[in-house]
CSV table of C-alpha atoms in Angstrom, one decimal:
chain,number,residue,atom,x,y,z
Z,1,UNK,CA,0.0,0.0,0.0
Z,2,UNK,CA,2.9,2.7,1.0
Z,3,UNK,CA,4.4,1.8,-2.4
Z,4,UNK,CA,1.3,1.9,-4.0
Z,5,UNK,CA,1.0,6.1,-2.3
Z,6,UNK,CA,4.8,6.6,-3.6
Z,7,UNK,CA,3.7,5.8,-6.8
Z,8,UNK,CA,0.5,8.2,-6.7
Z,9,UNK,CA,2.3,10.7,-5.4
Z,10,UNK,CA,5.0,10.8,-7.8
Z,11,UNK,CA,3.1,10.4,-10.8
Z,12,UNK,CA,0.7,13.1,-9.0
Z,13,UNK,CA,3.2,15.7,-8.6
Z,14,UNK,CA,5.2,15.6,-12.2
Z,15,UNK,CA,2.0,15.3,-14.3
Z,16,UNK,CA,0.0,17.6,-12.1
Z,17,UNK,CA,2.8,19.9,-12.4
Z,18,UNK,CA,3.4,19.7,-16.0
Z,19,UNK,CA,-0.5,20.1,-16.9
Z,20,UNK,CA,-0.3,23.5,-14.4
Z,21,UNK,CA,2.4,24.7,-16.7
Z,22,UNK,CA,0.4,24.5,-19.7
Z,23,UNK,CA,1.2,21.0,-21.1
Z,24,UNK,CA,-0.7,18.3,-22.5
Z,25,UNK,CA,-1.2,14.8,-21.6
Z,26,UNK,CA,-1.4,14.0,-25.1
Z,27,UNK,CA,2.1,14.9,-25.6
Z,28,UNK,CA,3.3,12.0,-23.3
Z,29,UNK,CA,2.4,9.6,-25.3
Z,30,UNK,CA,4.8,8.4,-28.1
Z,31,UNK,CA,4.6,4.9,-28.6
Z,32,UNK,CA,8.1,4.8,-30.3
Z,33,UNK,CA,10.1,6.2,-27.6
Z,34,UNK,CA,9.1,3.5,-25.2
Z,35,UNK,CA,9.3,0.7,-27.4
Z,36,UNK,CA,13.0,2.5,-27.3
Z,37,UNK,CA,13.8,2.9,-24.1
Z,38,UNK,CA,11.7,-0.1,-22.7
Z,39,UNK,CA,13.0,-2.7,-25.0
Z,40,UNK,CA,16.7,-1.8,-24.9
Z,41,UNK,CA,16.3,-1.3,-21.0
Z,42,UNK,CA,15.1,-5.1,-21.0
Z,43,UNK,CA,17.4,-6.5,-23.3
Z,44,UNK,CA,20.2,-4.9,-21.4
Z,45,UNK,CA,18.9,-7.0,-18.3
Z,46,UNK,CA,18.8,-10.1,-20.3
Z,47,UNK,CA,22.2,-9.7,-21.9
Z,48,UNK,CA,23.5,-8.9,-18.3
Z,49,UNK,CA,22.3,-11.5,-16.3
Z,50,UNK,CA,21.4,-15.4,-16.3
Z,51,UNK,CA,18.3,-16.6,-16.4
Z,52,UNK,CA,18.2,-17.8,-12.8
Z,53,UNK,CA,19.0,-13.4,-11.5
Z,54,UNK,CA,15.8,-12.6,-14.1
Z,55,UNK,CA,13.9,-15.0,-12.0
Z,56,UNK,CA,15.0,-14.1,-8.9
Z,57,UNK,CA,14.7,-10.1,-9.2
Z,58,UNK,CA,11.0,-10.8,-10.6
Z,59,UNK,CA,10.5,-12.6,-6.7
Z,60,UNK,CA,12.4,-9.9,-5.3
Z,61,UNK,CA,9.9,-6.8,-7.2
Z,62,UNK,CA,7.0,-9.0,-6.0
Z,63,UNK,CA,8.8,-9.7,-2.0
Z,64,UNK,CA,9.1,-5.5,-2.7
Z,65,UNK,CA,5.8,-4.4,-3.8
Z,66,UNK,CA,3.5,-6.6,-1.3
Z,67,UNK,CA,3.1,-6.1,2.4
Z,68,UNK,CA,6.1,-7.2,4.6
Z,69,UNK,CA,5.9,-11.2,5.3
Z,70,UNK,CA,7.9,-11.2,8.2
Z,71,UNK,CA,6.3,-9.1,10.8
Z,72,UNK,CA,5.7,-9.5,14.2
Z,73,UNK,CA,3.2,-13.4,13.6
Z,74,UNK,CA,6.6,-14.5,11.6
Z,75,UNK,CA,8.8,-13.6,14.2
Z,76,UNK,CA,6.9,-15.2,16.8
Z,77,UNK,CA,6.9,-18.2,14.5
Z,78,UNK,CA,10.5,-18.6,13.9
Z,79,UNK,CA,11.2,-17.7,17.9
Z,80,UNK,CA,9.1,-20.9,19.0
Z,81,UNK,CA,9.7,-22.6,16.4
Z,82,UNK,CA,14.1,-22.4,16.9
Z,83,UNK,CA,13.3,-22.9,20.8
Z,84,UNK,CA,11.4,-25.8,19.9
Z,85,UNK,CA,13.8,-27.5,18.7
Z,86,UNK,CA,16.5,-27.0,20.8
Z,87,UNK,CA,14.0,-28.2,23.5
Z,88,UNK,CA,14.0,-31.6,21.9
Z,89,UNK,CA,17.4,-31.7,21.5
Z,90,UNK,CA,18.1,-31.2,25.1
Z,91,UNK,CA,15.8,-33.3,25.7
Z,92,UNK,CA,16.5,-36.0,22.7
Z,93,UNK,CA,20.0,-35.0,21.9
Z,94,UNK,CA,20.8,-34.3,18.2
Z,95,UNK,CA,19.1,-37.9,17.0
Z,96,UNK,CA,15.9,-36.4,18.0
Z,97,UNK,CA,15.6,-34.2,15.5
Z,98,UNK,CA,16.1,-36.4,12.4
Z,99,UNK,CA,12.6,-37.1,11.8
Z,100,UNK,CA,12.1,-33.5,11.6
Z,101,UNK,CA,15.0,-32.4,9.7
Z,102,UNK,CA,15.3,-34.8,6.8
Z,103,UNK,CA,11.9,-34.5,5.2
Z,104,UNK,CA,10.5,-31.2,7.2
Z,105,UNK,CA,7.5,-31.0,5.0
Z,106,UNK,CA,6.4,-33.9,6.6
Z,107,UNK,CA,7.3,-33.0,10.1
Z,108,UNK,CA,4.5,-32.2,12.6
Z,109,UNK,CA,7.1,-30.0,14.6
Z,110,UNK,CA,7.7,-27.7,11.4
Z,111,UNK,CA,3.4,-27.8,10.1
Z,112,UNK,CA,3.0,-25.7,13.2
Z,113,UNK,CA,5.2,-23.1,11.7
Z,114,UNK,CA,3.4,-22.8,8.6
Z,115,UNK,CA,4.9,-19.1,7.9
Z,116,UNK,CA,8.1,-20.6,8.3
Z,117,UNK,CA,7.8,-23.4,6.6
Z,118,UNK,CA,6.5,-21.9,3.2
Z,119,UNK,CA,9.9,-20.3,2.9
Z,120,UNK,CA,12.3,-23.3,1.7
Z,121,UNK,CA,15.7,-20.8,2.0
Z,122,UNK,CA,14.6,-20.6,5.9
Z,123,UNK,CA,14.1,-24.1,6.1
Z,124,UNK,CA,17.0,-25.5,4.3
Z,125,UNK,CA,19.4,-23.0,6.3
Z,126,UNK,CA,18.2,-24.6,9.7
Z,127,UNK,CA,18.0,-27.9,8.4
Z,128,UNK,CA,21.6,-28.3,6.9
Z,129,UNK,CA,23.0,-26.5,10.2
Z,130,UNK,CA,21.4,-28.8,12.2
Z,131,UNK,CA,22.8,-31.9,10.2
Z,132,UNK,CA,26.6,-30.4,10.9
Z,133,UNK,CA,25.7,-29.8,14.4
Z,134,UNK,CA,24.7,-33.7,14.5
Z,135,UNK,CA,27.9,-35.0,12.2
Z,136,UNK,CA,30.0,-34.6,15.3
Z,137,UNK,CA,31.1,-32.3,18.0
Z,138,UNK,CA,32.2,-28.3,17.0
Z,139,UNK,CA,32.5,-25.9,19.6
Z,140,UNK,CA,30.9,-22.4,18.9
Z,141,UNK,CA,33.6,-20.7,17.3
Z,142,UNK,CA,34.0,-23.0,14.5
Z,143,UNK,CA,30.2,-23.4,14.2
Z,144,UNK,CA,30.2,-19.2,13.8
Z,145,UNK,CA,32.9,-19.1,11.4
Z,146,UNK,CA,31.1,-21.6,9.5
Z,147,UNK,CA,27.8,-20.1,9.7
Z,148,UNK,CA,29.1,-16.5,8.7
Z,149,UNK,CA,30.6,-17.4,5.6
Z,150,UNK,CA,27.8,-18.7,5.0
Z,151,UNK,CA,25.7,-15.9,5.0
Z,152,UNK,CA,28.1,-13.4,3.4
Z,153,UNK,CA,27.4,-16.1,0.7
Z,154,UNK,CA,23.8,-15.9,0.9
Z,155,UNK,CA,23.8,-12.2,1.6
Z,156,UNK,CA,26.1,-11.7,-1.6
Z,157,UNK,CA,23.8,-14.3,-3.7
Z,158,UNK,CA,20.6,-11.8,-2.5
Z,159,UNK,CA,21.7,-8.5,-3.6
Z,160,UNK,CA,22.8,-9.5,-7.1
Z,161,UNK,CA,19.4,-9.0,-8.5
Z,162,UNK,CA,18.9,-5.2,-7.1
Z,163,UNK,CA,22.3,-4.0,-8.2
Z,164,UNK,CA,21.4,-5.2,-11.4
Z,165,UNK,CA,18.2,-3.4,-11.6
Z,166,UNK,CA,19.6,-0.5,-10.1
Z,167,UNK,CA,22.9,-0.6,-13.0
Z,168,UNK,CA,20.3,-0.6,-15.1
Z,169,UNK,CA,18.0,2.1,-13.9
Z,170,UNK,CA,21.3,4.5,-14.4
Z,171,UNK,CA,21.4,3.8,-18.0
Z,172,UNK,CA,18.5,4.4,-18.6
Z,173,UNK,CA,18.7,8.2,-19.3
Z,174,UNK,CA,21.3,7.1,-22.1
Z,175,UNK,CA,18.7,5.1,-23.2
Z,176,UNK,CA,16.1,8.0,-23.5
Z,177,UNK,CA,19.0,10.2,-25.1
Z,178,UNK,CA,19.1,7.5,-27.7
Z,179,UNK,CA,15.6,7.7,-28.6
Z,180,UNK,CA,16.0,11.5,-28.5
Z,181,UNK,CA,18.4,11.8,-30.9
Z,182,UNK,CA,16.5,9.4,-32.9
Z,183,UNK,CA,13.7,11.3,-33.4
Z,184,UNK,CA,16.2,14.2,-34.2
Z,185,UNK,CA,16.8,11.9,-37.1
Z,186,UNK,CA,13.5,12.1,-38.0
Z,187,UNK,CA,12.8,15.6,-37.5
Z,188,UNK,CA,15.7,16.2,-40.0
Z,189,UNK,CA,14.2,14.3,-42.4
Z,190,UNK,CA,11.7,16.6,-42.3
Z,191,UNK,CA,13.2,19.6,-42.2
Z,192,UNK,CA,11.1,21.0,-45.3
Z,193,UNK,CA,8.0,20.8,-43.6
Z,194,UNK,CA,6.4,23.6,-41.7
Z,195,UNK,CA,7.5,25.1,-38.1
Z,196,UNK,CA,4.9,23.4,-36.8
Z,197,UNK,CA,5.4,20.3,-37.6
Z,198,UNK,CA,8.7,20.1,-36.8
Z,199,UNK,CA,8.2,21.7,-33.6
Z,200,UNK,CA,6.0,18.5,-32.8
Z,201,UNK,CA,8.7,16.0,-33.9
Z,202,UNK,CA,11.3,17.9,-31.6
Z,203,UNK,CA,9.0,17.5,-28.8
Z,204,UNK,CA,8.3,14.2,-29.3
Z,205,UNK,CA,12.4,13.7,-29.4
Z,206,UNK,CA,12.4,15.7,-25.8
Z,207,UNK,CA,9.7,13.0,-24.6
Z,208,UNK,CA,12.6,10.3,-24.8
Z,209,UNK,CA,14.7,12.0,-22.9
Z,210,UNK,CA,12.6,12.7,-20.0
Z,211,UNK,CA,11.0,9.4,-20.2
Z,212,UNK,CA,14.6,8.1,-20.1
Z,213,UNK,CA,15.0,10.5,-16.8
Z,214,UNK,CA,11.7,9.5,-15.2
Z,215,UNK,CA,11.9,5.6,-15.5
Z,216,UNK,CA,15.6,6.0,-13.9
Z,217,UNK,CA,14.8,8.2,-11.2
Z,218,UNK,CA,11.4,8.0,-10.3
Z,219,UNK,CA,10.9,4.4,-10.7
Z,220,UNK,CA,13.0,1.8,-11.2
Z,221,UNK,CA,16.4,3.1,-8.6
Z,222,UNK,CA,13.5,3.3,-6.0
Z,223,UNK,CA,12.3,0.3,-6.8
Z,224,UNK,CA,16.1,-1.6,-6.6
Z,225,UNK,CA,16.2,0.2,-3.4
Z,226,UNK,CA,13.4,-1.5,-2.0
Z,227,UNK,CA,14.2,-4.8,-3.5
Z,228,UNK,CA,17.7,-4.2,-1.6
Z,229,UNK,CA,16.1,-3.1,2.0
Z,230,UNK,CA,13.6,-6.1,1.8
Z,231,UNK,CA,16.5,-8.8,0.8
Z,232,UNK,CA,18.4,-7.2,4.1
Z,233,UNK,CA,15.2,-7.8,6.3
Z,234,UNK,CA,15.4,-11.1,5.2
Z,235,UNK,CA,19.1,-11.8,5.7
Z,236,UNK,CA,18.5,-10.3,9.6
Z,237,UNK,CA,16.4,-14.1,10.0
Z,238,UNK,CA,19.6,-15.8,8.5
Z,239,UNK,CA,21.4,-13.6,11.2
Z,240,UNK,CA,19.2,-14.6,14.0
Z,241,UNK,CA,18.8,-18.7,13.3
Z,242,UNK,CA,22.8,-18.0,13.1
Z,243,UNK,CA,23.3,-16.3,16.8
Z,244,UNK,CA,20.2,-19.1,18.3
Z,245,UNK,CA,22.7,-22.0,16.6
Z,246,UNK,CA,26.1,-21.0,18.0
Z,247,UNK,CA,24.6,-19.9,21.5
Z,248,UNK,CA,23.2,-23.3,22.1
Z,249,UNK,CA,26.9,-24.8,20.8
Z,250,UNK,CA,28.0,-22.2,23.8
Z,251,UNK,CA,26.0,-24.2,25.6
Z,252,UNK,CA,23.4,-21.3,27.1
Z,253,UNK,CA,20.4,-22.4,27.9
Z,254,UNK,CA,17.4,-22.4,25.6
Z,255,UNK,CA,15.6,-19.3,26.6
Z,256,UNK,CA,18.9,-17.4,26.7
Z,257,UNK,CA,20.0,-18.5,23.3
Z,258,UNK,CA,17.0,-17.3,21.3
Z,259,UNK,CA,16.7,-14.7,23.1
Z,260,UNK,CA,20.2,-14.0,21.8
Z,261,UNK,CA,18.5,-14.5,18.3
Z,262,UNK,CA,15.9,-12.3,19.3
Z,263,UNK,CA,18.5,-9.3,19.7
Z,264,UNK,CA,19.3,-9.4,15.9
Z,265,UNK,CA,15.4,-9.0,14.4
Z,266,UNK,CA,14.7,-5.5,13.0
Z,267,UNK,CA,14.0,-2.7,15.7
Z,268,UNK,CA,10.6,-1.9,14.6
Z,269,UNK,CA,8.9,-5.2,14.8
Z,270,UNK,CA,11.5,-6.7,17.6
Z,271,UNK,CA,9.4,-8.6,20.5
Z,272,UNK,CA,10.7,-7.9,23.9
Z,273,UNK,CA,12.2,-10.3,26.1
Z,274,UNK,CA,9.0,-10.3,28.0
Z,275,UNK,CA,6.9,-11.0,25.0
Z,276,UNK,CA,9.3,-13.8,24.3
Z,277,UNK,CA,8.9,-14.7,27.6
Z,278,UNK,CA,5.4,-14.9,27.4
Z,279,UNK,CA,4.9,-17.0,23.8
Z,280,UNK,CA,7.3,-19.7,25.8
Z,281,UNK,CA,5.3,-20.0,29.1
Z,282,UNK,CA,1.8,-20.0,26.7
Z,283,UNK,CA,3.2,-23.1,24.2
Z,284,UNK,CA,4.3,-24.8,27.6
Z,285,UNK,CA,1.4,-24.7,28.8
Z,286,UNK,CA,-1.1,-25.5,26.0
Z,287,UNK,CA,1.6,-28.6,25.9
Z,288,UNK,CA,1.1,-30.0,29.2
């Protein structure tokens, strides 16, 4: 919805402001300059990136564009869910948890996670770091080194599709230039004609450019910025499963080590420790 205002507003503002000045919305619309600027703009992004970035940076406009997944009903999900699980490894030990971790579609623990569990990057991530905690014994510093080169890996993987947007949001003025001078072209080739209508062939030429200009600035760097804001949301989850792993390895108990997690969710959705608290004592209980 707030990008949906952004959107209203912009668009608002430059073509409520160029109609006050005297234009027309007419003049906006040349079908040839965006077939231009559009069409190289997207074949750029093709000839730049493989097919699996394309993919992912559609996902990433869509993660972008929709209301925030991972509020505060996700957080309390992942929370219980991580301090489940350690439960029934202290309980179980590490052997415990293969039932779960192998297959976790089919695993009751994780089908009472269900926002969790739709996300298959989460669940993998806890999964495969559970496995190496189980392959043998690795003290906490070795399970953080481990862990952190993992996520520069993921973090690194995750931002490739907004810096390609965004490199390609910055050429996009050169983009409207070239349609610009196209339609110079044209205009030349009519340079026999009346004032008029070569007057309306310049302007059209002028429409490239500022379409060029508009598209960059106005829509598609915002957009890459957004795509790159929600992927860093996403890695603080990667961040928190990470500081929940290692401070059970450090052998803290439960409630101490996701809370450590809890410290590393984004401020404005963060639970306190009491909430935390709180969601623990209630699952307890409704287990008894």
């Amino acid at each position: 919805m707030q990008k949906l205002l952004g959107l209203i507003i912009v668009l608002g503002c430059v073509v409520g402001g160029f109609l006050e000045s005297g234009g027309r919305l007419a003049s906006f619309w040349q079908p040839g300059e965006l077939i231009i600027i559009l069409g190289a703009g997207a074949g750029a992004m093709v000839i730049a990136n493989p097919a699996h970035v394309l993919k992912a940076m559609w996902r990433q406009i869509k993660s972008a564009v929709r209301k925030d997944e991972q509020g505060g009903a996700f957080q309390q999900q992942l929370l219980l869910m991580m301090y489940e699980l350690l439960e029934l490894v202290q309980d179980g030990g590490l052997k415990a948890l293969d039932e779960h971790i192998e297959v976790p579609e089919n695993s009751s623990l994780f089908q009472k996670y269900p926002l969790i569990l739709k996300d298959k990057g989460f669940i993998t991530f806890i999964s495969d770091n559970f496995r190496l905690m189980a392959m043998g014994k690795i003290n906490e510093h070795e399970m953080e080194g481990i862990l952190e080169s993992e996520i520069e890996a993921l973090e690194e993987e995750l931002m490739v599709p907004s810096r390609s947007l965004q490199r390609t949001a910055e050429a996009m003025p050169g983009f409207g230039i070239c349609a610009a001078v196209l339609g110079i072209i044209i205009t030349m080739q009519s340079i026999d004609g009346s004032i008029a209508l070569i007057g309306l062939k310049v302007a059209a030429a002028l429409v490239g450019t500022f379409l060029g200009v508009f598209f960059c600035y106005c829509l598609m760097d915002p957009l890459a910025n957004a795509m790159e804001q929600c992927m860093k949301k996403r890695m603080t989850v990667f961040v928190c499963i990470r500081t929940v792993l290692v401070n059970h390895v450090a052998g803290k108990p439960t409630l101490l080590a996701v809370d450590a997690g809890r410290k590393m969710l984004p401020l404005e959705s963060k639970p306190t420790f009491a909430t935390l608290d709180s969601w623990v004592n209630q699952m307890n209980e409704s287990g008894r």
